[in-house]
Amino acid sequence: MRPDQSASYPEPSFPVAVAWGVDGQSVRLLDQTLLPEEERYLRLATIEEVAEAIRTLRVRGAPAIGIAAAMGLATVTRRHLSDAGPSVEPRDFVDRVHRDAEVLRGTRPTAVNLGWALDRLEQAFSLGLEQGIEAGVLAMVREAEAIASEDRDMCRLIGEAGAGLIPEEGCGILTHCNAGALATGGIGTALAPVYVAHARGIPVRLFADETRPLLQGARLTAWEAGKVGIPVTLITDGTAASVMAQGLANMVIVGADRVAANGDVANKIGTYGLALLARAHGIPFYVALPRSTFDLGSPTGLSIPIEERDPSEVTTLGGRALAPPGVSVKNPAFDRTPAHLVTAFITDGGILRPPFEPRIRDLLDHGSS
Ligand code: MRU
């Protein structure tokens, strides 16, 4: 039987990483640090709570971080306004919004979606302010909602574009970290093509790198893909080469935290190694992302800041020491993959193949590739 090309995906069965709180005064966030053991939702009502959630990876993945920051800033600002009432002092209020935005901006440096979403909110606020403070706040809430729903649509388009790269007879797909529903406002970026292909009846097998040190592949990708019925095989990061050598993985699809104007990719640490392995084994290396993850302000990968995280993430596991006390540790959260190792970008505007620089510019200028 031929796969049904029009088949969609069972969107309601995907976990929702971030949403508006039902009380209208908070953000509802799935605490990803507790997965897969516990599915607990948090109610975040202050800027400090939202910032802490982003910093500690309770919410993570570039698009989801942007959505959480946008909804967080809008919610907190709306509450400030209702607390202040008619006596609100416009100058103090505006200063406070910008201070709160800066707190969120400083939480994680690599994912460009964070600053991009906050810029959009601050711009919407400034424009709305021309009609008064209430209008400014309402404009922020609407902008946050637009960011979330655009991301949901972009994920679907990425899924449909990427599914076309998966052969009808099926294949093994290797992914790294988590670039699925948990990392976005929709069905994910790297996982979206897998979900759409699966819904079309194409037999896919997902190989999920566990992704040291925070194990997003083991804890999150294996969990969410398994939940919607994708056959998943969990592997240690060091197993990727032999899975390729044995012909079990026929392509790699990863997400991105930021892609520079020339196509260099910042993504979870270990991505660069996978790209080299894919090249050595002659298999395609795809990077899936919404247009909000391209950054023309970064000419090459070298301009992308790479977050360094606490050594304890490497030296301990579940409170137990894995290394001698005082050992020197390097713990970058991301690495840079040079554009020449990328076979194609899977975007909401279609598939981008080399030469990347003009095609990325064209996508961002004109809307599709
Ligand atoms: O540190 P994390 O878990 O936020 O890192 C996430 C990734 O590296 C993802 O691949 C990337 O953000 C894309 S998510 C659609």
Coordinates of C-alpha atoms and ligand atoms in Angstrom, one line a residue:
M1 CA 0.0 0.0 0.0
R2 CA 1.3 3.5 -0.9
P3 CA 1.7 5.9 2.0
D4 CA -1.1 8.4 2.3
Q5 CA 0.6 11.7 1.4
S6 CA -2.2 13.8 2.8
A7 CA -2.2 12.1 6.2
S8 CA -1.5 14.5 9.0
Y9 CA -0.4 13.8 12.6
P10 CA -2.3 13.3 15.8
E11 CA -1.5 16.8 17.2
P12 CA -3.7 16.5 20.4
S13 CA -1.7 13.6 21.6
F14 CA 1.6 15.6 21.8
P15 CA 2.7 17.0 25.1
V16 CA 2.4 20.8 25.5
A17 CA 5.6 22.4 26.8
V18 CA 4.2 25.9 27.5
A19 CA 0.7 27.4 27.6
W20 CA -1.1 30.3 29.2
G21 CA -2.2 29.5 32.8
V22 CA -6.0 29.0 33.1
D23 CA -6.2 31.7 35.7
G24 CA -5.0 34.3 33.2
Q25 CA -2.3 35.3 35.7
S26 CA 0.4 32.8 35.0
V27 CA 2.2 30.6 32.5
R28 CA 1.6 26.8 32.6
L29 CA 4.8 24.9 32.0
L30 CA 5.6 21.2 31.9
D31 CA 8.7 20.7 34.1
Q32 CA 11.0 18.8 31.8
T33 CA 13.6 18.2 34.4
L34 CA 11.3 15.7 36.0
L35 CA 10.6 13.7 32.9
P36 CA 10.2 10.8 32.2
E37 CA 9.5 9.9 35.9
E38 CA 6.9 12.6 36.6
E39 CA 4.6 14.7 34.4
R40 CA 4.2 17.8 36.6
Y41 CA 3.0 21.2 35.4
L42 CA 4.2 24.4 37.1
R43 CA 2.4 27.7 37.5
L44 CA 4.8 30.5 36.9
A45 CA 3.6 34.0 37.9
T46 CA 6.8 36.1 38.3
I47 CA 9.7 37.1 36.1
E48 CA 12.1 35.3 38.5
E49 CA 10.1 32.1 38.2
V50 CA 10.1 32.2 34.4
A51 CA 13.8 33.1 34.4
E52 CA 14.6 30.2 36.7
A53 CA 12.6 27.8 34.6
I54 CA 14.5 28.7 31.5
R55 CA 18.0 28.8 33.2
T56 CA 17.5 25.3 34.8
L57 CA 16.0 23.8 31.6
R58 CA 12.5 23.2 33.0
V59 CA 11.6 24.5 29.6
R60 CA 14.2 24.2 26.9
G61 CA 14.6 24.0 23.1
A62 CA 15.1 27.2 21.2
P63 CA 11.4 27.8 20.1
A64 CA 9.9 26.8 23.4
I65 CA 12.3 29.1 25.3
G66 CA 11.1 32.0 23.1
I67 CA 7.5 31.2 23.7
A68 CA 8.0 30.8 27.5
A69 CA 9.8 34.1 27.6
A70 CA 7.1 35.9 25.5
M71 CA 4.2 34.5 27.5
G72 CA 6.1 35.1 30.8
L73 CA 6.8 38.7 30.0
A74 CA 3.2 39.4 28.8
T75 CA 1.6 37.7 31.8
V76 CA 3.8 39.4 34.4
T77 CA 3.3 42.8 32.7
R78 CA -0.5 42.4 32.6
R79 CA -0.4 41.6 36.4
H80 CA 1.7 44.6 37.2
L81 CA -0.9 46.7 35.4
S82 CA -3.8 45.3 37.3
D83 CA -1.8 45.6 40.6
A84 CA -0.9 49.2 39.9
G85 CA -4.4 50.2 38.8
P86 CA -5.3 53.7 37.6
S87 CA -2.4 55.3 39.6
V88 CA 0.2 53.6 37.3
E89 CA 3.1 55.9 36.6
P90 CA 3.9 55.4 32.9
R91 CA 7.6 56.0 33.0
D92 CA 8.2 53.5 35.9
F93 CA 5.9 51.0 34.2
V94 CA 7.8 51.1 30.9
D95 CA 11.2 50.9 32.7
R96 CA 10.0 47.8 34.5
V97 CA 8.9 46.1 31.3
H98 CA 12.4 46.6 29.8
R99 CA 14.1 45.5 33.1
D100 CA 12.0 42.3 33.1
A101 CA 12.8 41.6 29.4
E102 CA 16.5 42.0 30.2
V103 CA 16.3 39.5 33.1
L104 CA 14.8 36.9 30.7
R105 CA 17.2 37.8 27.9
G106 CA 20.2 37.0 30.2
T107 CA 19.1 33.5 31.0
R108 CA 20.5 31.5 28.0
P109 CA 22.7 33.0 25.4
T110 CA 22.8 30.6 22.4
A111 CA 19.2 30.1 21.3
V112 CA 18.4 33.2 19.1
N113 CA 14.6 32.6 19.5
L114 CA 14.8 34.0 23.1
G115 CA 16.0 37.5 22.1
W116 CA 14.0 37.4 18.9
A117 CA 10.7 36.8 20.9
L118 CA 11.5 39.4 23.5
D119 CA 12.4 42.0 20.8
R120 CA 9.0 41.3 19.2
L121 CA 7.2 41.8 22.5
E122 CA 9.0 45.0 23.3
Q123 CA 8.3 46.4 19.8
A124 CA 4.6 45.5 20.1
F125 CA 4.5 47.1 23.6
S126 CA 6.1 50.3 22.3
L127 CA 3.7 50.6 19.3
G128 CA 0.6 49.9 21.6
L129 CA 1.8 52.5 24.1
E130 CA 0.9 55.2 21.6
Q131 CA -2.7 54.4 22.5
G132 CA -1.9 54.1 26.3
I133 CA -0.5 51.6 28.7
E134 CA -3.5 49.2 28.6
A135 CA -3.2 49.0 24.8
G136 CA 0.6 48.4 25.1
V137 CA 0.0 45.5 27.5
L138 CA -2.8 44.0 25.3
A139 CA -0.4 44.2 22.3
M140 CA 2.2 42.2 24.2
V141 CA -0.3 39.5 25.1
R142 CA -1.4 39.3 21.4
E143 CA 2.2 39.2 20.2
A144 CA 3.0 36.3 22.6
E145 CA 0.0 34.4 21.3
A146 CA 1.1 35.1 17.7
I147 CA 4.6 33.8 18.4
A148 CA 3.2 30.6 19.9
S149 CA 0.7 30.0 17.1
E150 CA 3.1 30.8 14.3
D151 CA 5.6 28.4 15.8
R152 CA 2.9 25.7 15.8
D153 CA 2.2 26.3 12.1
M154 CA 6.0 26.4 11.3
C155 CA 6.4 23.0 12.9
R156 CA 3.7 21.5 10.7
L157 CA 5.3 23.0 7.6
I158 CA 8.7 21.7 8.6
G159 CA 7.2 18.3 9.2
E160 CA 5.6 18.3 5.7
A161 CA 8.7 19.5 4.0
G162 CA 11.0 17.1 5.8
A163 CA 8.7 14.0 5.4
G164 CA 9.3 14.3 1.6
L165 CA 13.0 13.5 2.2
I166 CA 12.2 10.2 3.9
P167 CA 11.9 7.4 1.4
E168 CA 8.5 5.7 1.1
E169 CA 10.0 2.3 2.0
G170 CA 11.1 3.9 5.3
C171 CA 14.5 4.2 6.9
G172 CA 16.4 4.7 10.2
I173 CA 16.7 8.3 11.4
L174 CA 19.3 9.4 14.0
T175 CA 18.5 12.4 16.1
H176 CA 20.3 14.2 18.9
C177 CA 19.0 16.0 22.0
N178 CA 15.3 16.8 21.8
A179 CA 13.9 18.9 19.0
G180 CA 10.3 17.6 19.3
A181 CA 7.0 18.8 20.7
L182 CA 8.7 19.4 24.1
A183 CA 11.1 21.9 22.5
T184 CA 8.5 23.9 20.5
G185 CA 4.9 25.2 20.3
G186 CA 3.9 22.4 17.9
I187 CA 5.1 18.9 16.8
G188 CA 8.8 19.9 16.9
T189 CA 11.4 20.6 14.3
A190 CA 13.8 17.6 13.8
L191 CA 11.1 15.2 15.0
A192 CA 8.3 16.8 12.9
P193 CA 9.3 15.0 9.6
V194 CA 9.4 11.7 11.5
Y195 CA 5.9 12.3 13.0
V196 CA 4.5 13.2 9.6
A197 CA 6.1 10.3 7.8
H198 CA 4.8 7.9 10.5
A199 CA 1.3 9.3 10.1
R200 CA 1.6 8.7 6.4
G201 CA 2.3 5.0 7.0
I202 CA 6.0 5.2 6.2
P203 CA 8.0 2.8 8.4
V204 CA 10.5 4.9 10.3
R205 CA 12.8 3.9 13.1
L206 CA 14.2 6.6 15.3
F207 CA 17.6 6.3 16.9
A208 CA 17.8 8.7 19.8
D209 CA 21.2 9.7 21.1
E210 CA 21.0 9.9 24.9
T211 CA 22.8 13.3 24.8
R212 CA 25.2 13.7 27.7
P213 CA 25.2 15.4 30.1
L214 CA 21.5 16.3 30.6
L215 CA 20.1 13.3 28.7
Q216 CA 17.5 15.2 26.7
G217 CA 17.5 12.3 24.1
A218 CA 16.9 9.6 26.7
R219 CA 14.6 11.5 29.0
L220 CA 12.6 13.6 26.5
T221 CA 12.9 12.3 22.9
A222 CA 12.5 8.6 23.8
W223 CA 9.5 9.7 26.0
E224 CA 7.6 11.9 23.6
A225 CA 8.3 9.8 20.4
G226 CA 7.3 6.6 22.3
K227 CA 4.1 8.3 23.5
V228 CA 2.9 8.8 19.9
G229 CA 3.9 5.4 18.7
I230 CA 7.2 6.0 16.9
P231 CA 9.5 3.0 17.2
V232 CA 12.5 4.4 19.1
T233 CA 15.9 2.9 19.9
L234 CA 17.9 4.7 22.6
I235 CA 21.7 4.7 22.1
T236 CA 24.6 6.2 24.0
D237 CA 26.2 9.1 22.2
G238 CA 29.2 6.9 21.4
T239 CA 27.1 4.3 19.6
A240 CA 26.1 6.7 16.7
A241 CA 29.1 5.7 14.5
S242 CA 28.4 2.0 14.7
V243 CA 24.7 2.5 14.1
M244 CA 25.7 4.3 10.9
A245 CA 28.3 1.8 9.9
Q246 CA 25.8 -1.0 10.2
G247 CA 23.4 0.8 7.9
L248 CA 20.8 1.1 10.6
A249 CA 20.6 4.9 10.5
N250 CA 20.3 6.2 7.0
M251 CA 20.0 9.9 7.7
V252 CA 20.5 12.4 10.6
I253 CA 18.0 15.1 11.5
V254 CA 18.8 17.5 14.2
G255 CA 17.4 20.9 15.4
A256 CA 19.2 24.1 15.8
D257 CA 19.6 26.9 18.5
R258 CA 20.9 29.4 16.0
V259 CA 22.0 29.3 12.4
A260 CA 24.4 32.0 11.1
A261 CA 24.0 33.8 7.8
N262 CA 26.5 31.5 6.1
G263 CA 24.6 28.3 7.4
D264 CA 26.9 27.4 10.3
V265 CA 24.8 25.7 13.0
A266 CA 24.8 26.0 16.7
N267 CA 23.1 23.1 18.3
K268 CA 23.4 20.7 21.3
I269 CA 26.9 19.6 22.1
G270 CA 27.7 16.5 20.0
T271 CA 26.0 17.7 16.9
Y272 CA 29.3 18.6 15.2
G273 CA 30.6 15.1 15.8
L274 CA 27.4 13.6 14.3
A275 CA 27.8 15.8 11.2
L276 CA 31.4 14.5 10.7
L277 CA 30.2 10.9 11.2
A278 CA 27.4 11.4 8.7
R279 CA 29.9 12.7 6.2
A280 CA 32.3 9.8 6.8
H281 CA 29.5 7.3 6.2
G282 CA 28.0 9.1 3.2
I283 CA 24.6 9.7 4.8
P284 CA 22.6 13.0 4.7
F285 CA 22.8 15.4 7.6
Y286 CA 19.7 17.6 7.8
V287 CA 19.0 20.5 10.2
A288 CA 15.4 21.3 10.8
L289 CA 14.4 24.8 12.0
P290 CA 11.8 27.5 11.8
R291 CA 12.9 30.8 10.2
S292 CA 13.0 32.4 13.6
T293 CA 16.2 30.4 14.3
F294 CA 18.2 32.0 11.5
D295 CA 20.3 34.9 12.7
L296 CA 21.6 37.2 9.9
G297 CA 23.2 39.2 12.7
S298 CA 25.7 36.3 13.1
P299 CA 27.8 36.2 9.9
T300 CA 29.3 32.8 10.8
G301 CA 29.1 30.3 13.6
L302 CA 32.1 32.0 15.3
S303 CA 29.8 35.0 16.2
I304 CA 27.3 32.7 18.0
P305 CA 27.8 32.7 21.8
I306 CA 28.1 29.2 23.2
E307 CA 26.7 28.7 26.7
E308 CA 29.0 27.1 29.3
R309 CA 27.2 25.3 32.0
D310 CA 28.0 24.2 35.5
P311 CA 30.7 21.4 35.9
S312 CA 28.4 19.6 38.3
E313 CA 26.2 18.6 35.3
V314 CA 29.1 16.4 34.1
T315 CA 30.6 15.3 37.5
T316 CA 27.4 14.2 39.2
L317 CA 24.3 12.2 38.3
G318 CA 21.3 12.1 40.5
G319 CA 23.3 13.5 43.4
R320 CA 26.1 10.8 43.0
A321 CA 29.7 11.7 42.2
L322 CA 30.9 10.4 38.8
A323 CA 34.3 12.0 38.9
P324 CA 37.0 12.8 41.5
P325 CA 36.5 16.0 43.4
G326 CA 38.1 19.1 41.9
V327 CA 38.6 17.5 38.4
S328 CA 38.8 20.1 35.7
V329 CA 35.6 20.1 33.5
K330 CA 34.6 21.7 30.2
N331 CA 30.8 21.7 29.8
P332 CA 29.7 23.7 26.7
A333 CA 25.9 23.2 26.1
F334 CA 26.3 23.6 22.3
D335 CA 28.8 23.3 19.5
R336 CA 29.1 24.8 16.0
T337 CA 28.7 22.7 12.9
P338 CA 30.2 24.2 9.8
A339 CA 27.8 24.8 7.0
H340 CA 29.7 22.5 4.5
L341 CA 28.7 19.5 6.6
V342 CA 25.0 20.3 6.3
T343 CA 23.2 18.5 3.4
A344 CA 20.1 20.7 3.6
F345 CA 18.0 22.8 6.0
I346 CA 14.4 21.7 6.5
T347 CA 12.4 24.9 7.1
D348 CA 8.9 26.1 7.2
G349 CA 9.6 27.7 3.8
G350 CA 10.8 24.5 2.3
I351 CA 14.1 22.6 1.8
L352 CA 17.2 24.8 1.5
R353 CA 20.2 23.3 -0.2
P354 CA 23.7 24.9 -0.9
P355 CA 24.6 27.6 -1.6
F356 CA 23.1 28.4 1.8
E357 CA 23.9 32.1 2.2
P358 CA 21.7 33.5 -0.6
R359 CA 19.0 31.0 0.0
I360 CA 18.7 31.8 3.7
R361 CA 18.6 35.5 2.8
D362 CA 15.9 34.8 0.3
L363 CA 13.8 32.8 2.8
L364 CA 14.0 35.6 5.3
D365 CA 13.3 38.4 2.8
H366 CA 10.6 36.7 0.7
G367 CA 9.0 34.1 2.8
S368 CA 9.9 30.9 0.9
S369 CA 12.8 29.2 -0.6
Ligands
MRU1 O1 19.9 22.8 26.1 P1 18.6 22.5 25.4 O2 17.9 21.3 25.8 O3 17.8 23.7 25.3 O4 19.1 22.3 23.8 C1 18.2 22.1 22.9 C2 18.7 21.8 21.5 O5 19.9 21.8 21.3 C3 17.7 21.7 20.4 O6 18.3 20.8 19.4 C4 17.4 23.0 19.7 O7 17.1 24.0 20.7 C5 16.3 22.9 18.8 S1 14.8 22.6 19.5 C6 13.6 22.6 18.3

